[in-house]
């Protein structure tokens, strides 16, 4: 990582190609929220794509509530 000082300020350049997003699911305990979710609202529409989109939205909202997406940089390989 390059650090350049300019007039007392520090700026860092981020290499976005070496970062990745992940969720740490070690301590996930969302069973209660998953059982209380309004899954019936998913099947109100008849279009398959809308059903899948609705299901994914409900599931992603519950995951976002319990475990946030983190970003991490890859370690430099020798």
Short mmCIF file of N, CA and C in Angstrom, two decimals, residues 14-15 18 25 32 45:
data_model
loop_
_atom_site.label_atom_id
_atom_site.label_comp_id
_atom_site.label_asym_id
_atom_site.label_seq_id
_atom_site.Cartn_x
_atom_site.Cartn_y
_atom_site.Cartn_z
N UNK A 14 -6.19 2.49 -2.40
CA UNK A 14 -6.72 1.17 -2.15
C UNK A 14 -6.74 0.38 -3.46
N UNK A 15 -6.22 -0.78 -3.44
CA UNK A 15 -6.28 -1.65 -4.60
C UNK A 15 -7.53 -2.51 -4.47
N UNK A 18 -7.84 -6.53 -4.95
CA UNK A 18 -7.38 -7.46 -3.93
C UNK A 18 -8.31 -7.53 -2.73
N UNK A 25 -20.30 -16.42 9.47
CA UNK A 25 -21.51 -17.09 9.94
C UNK A 25 -21.28 -17.97 11.16
N UNK A 32 -34.94 -17.93 14.95
CA UNK A 32 -36.17 -17.33 15.45
C UNK A 32 -36.73 -16.34 14.43
N UNK A 45 -47.69 -13.53 -5.68
CA UNK A 45 -47.54 -13.31 -7.13
C UNK A 45 -47.37 -14.65 -7.84
#
